[in-house]
C-alpha positions as a Python dict, from the first residue, in 0.01 Angstrom:
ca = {
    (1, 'X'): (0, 0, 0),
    (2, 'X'): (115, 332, -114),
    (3, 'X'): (52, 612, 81),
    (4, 'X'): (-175, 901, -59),
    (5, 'X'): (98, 1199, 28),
    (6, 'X'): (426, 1220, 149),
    (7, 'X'): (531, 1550, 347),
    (8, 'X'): (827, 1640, 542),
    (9, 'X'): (847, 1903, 802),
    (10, 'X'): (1216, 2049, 840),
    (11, 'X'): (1091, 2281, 1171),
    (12, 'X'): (910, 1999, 1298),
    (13, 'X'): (1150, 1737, 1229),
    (14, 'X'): (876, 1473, 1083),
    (15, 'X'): (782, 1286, 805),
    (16, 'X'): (445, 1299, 757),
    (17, 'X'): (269, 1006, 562),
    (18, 'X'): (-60, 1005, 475),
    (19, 'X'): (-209, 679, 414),
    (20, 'X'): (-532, 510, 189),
    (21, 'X'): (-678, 398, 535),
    (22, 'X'): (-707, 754, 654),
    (23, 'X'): (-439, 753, 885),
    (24, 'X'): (-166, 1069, 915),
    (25, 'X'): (165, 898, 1008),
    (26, 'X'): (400, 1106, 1170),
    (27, 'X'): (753, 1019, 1218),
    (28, 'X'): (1058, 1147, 1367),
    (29, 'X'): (1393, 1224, 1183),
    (30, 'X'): (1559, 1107, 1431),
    (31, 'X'): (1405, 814, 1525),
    (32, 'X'): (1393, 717, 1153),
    (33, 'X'): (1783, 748, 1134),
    (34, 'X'): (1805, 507, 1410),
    (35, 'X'): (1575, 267, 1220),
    (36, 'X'): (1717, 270, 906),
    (37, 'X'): (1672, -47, 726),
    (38, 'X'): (2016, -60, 550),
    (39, 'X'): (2271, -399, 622),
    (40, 'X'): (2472, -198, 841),
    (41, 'X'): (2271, -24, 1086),
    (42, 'X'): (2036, -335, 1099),
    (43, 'X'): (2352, -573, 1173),
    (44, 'X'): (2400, -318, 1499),
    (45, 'X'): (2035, -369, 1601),
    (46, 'X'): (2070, -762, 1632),
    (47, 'X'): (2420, -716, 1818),
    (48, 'X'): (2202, -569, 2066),
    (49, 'X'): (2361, -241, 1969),
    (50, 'X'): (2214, 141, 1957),
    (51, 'X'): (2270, 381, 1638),
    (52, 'X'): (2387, 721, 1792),
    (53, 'X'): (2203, 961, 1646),
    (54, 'X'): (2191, 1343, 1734),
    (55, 'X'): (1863, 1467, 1803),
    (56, 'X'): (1913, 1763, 1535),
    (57, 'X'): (1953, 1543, 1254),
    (58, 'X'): (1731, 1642, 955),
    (59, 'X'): (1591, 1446, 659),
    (60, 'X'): (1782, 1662, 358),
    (61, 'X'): (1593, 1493, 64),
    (62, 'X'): (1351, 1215, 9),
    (63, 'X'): (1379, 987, -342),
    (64, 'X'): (1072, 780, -422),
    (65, 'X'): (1215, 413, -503),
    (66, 'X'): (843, 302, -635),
    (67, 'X'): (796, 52, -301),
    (68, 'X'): (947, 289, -92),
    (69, 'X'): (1164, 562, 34),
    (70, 'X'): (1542, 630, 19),
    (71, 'X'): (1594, 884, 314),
    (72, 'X'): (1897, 1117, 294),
    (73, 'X'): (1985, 1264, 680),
    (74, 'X'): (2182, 1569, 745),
    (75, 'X'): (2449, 1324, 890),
    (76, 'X'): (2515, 1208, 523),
    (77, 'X'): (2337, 832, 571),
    (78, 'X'): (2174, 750, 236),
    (79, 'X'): (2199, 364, 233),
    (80, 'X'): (1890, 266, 379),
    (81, 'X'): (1565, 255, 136),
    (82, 'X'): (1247, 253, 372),
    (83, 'X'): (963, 21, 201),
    (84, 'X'): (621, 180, 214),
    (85, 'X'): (495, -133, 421),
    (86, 'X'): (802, -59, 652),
    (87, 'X'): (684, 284, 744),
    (88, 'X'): (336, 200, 742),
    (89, 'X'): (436, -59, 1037),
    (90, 'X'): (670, 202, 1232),
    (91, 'X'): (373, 341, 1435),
    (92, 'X'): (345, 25, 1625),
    (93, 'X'): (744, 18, 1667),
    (94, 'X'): (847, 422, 1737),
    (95, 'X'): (687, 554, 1993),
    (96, 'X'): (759, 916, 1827),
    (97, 'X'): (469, 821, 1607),
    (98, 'X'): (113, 887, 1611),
    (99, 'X'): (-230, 886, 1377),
    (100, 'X'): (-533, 1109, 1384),
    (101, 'X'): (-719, 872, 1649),
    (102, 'X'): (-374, 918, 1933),
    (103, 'X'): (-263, 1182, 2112),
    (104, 'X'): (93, 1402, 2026),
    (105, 'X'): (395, 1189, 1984),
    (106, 'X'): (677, 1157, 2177),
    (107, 'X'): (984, 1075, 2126),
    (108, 'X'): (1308, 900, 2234),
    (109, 'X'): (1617, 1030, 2148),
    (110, 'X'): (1990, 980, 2213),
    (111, 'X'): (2247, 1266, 2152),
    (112, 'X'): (2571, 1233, 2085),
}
């Protein structure tokens, strides 16, 4: 499932997704950095391991792939392409994330 519009807020710091179902998905930069799909930063998730990201990071450009996203961060990552199913799942995983039925998001973040 493709989402109807794709929005990103640089003063906000959010990707906003909005999807067939009616939902308005809205997820961190920062949080998305950490939970980039690429080899790399997945091979540090299964050791158990946390990607240090600094809460200022910013998503510089967005490149439709056709089943997803490729996310470029102000930190110069670029390797991980985010499938549209991938994002559409992150609300139950990121607790930065939220739809028109919750409340404001919150979210976790690690500077460093």
């Amino acid at each position: 499932m493709n989402p109807l519009a794709v929005g990103n807020s640089q003063s906000r710091q959010q990707l906003r997704l909005n999807w067939p179902d009616g939902r308005e998905q809205l997820l961190d930069h920062a949080e998305l950095r950490r939970q980039c799909p690429c080899s790399q930063c997945r091979a540090f998730r299964l050791q158990g391991l946390t990607v240090k990201v600094d809460s200022r990071i910013r998503l510089v450009e967005l490149n439709s792939q056709g089943y997803g996203l490729q996310l470029i961060f102000s930190d110069g990552h670029q390797r991980g392409i985010y499938p549209w199913a991938y994002l559409s799942a992150l609300p139950s995983i990121l607790a930065s994330s939220t739809t028109r039925k919750n409340t404001s998001p919150q979210t976790k973040s690690h500077v460093t």
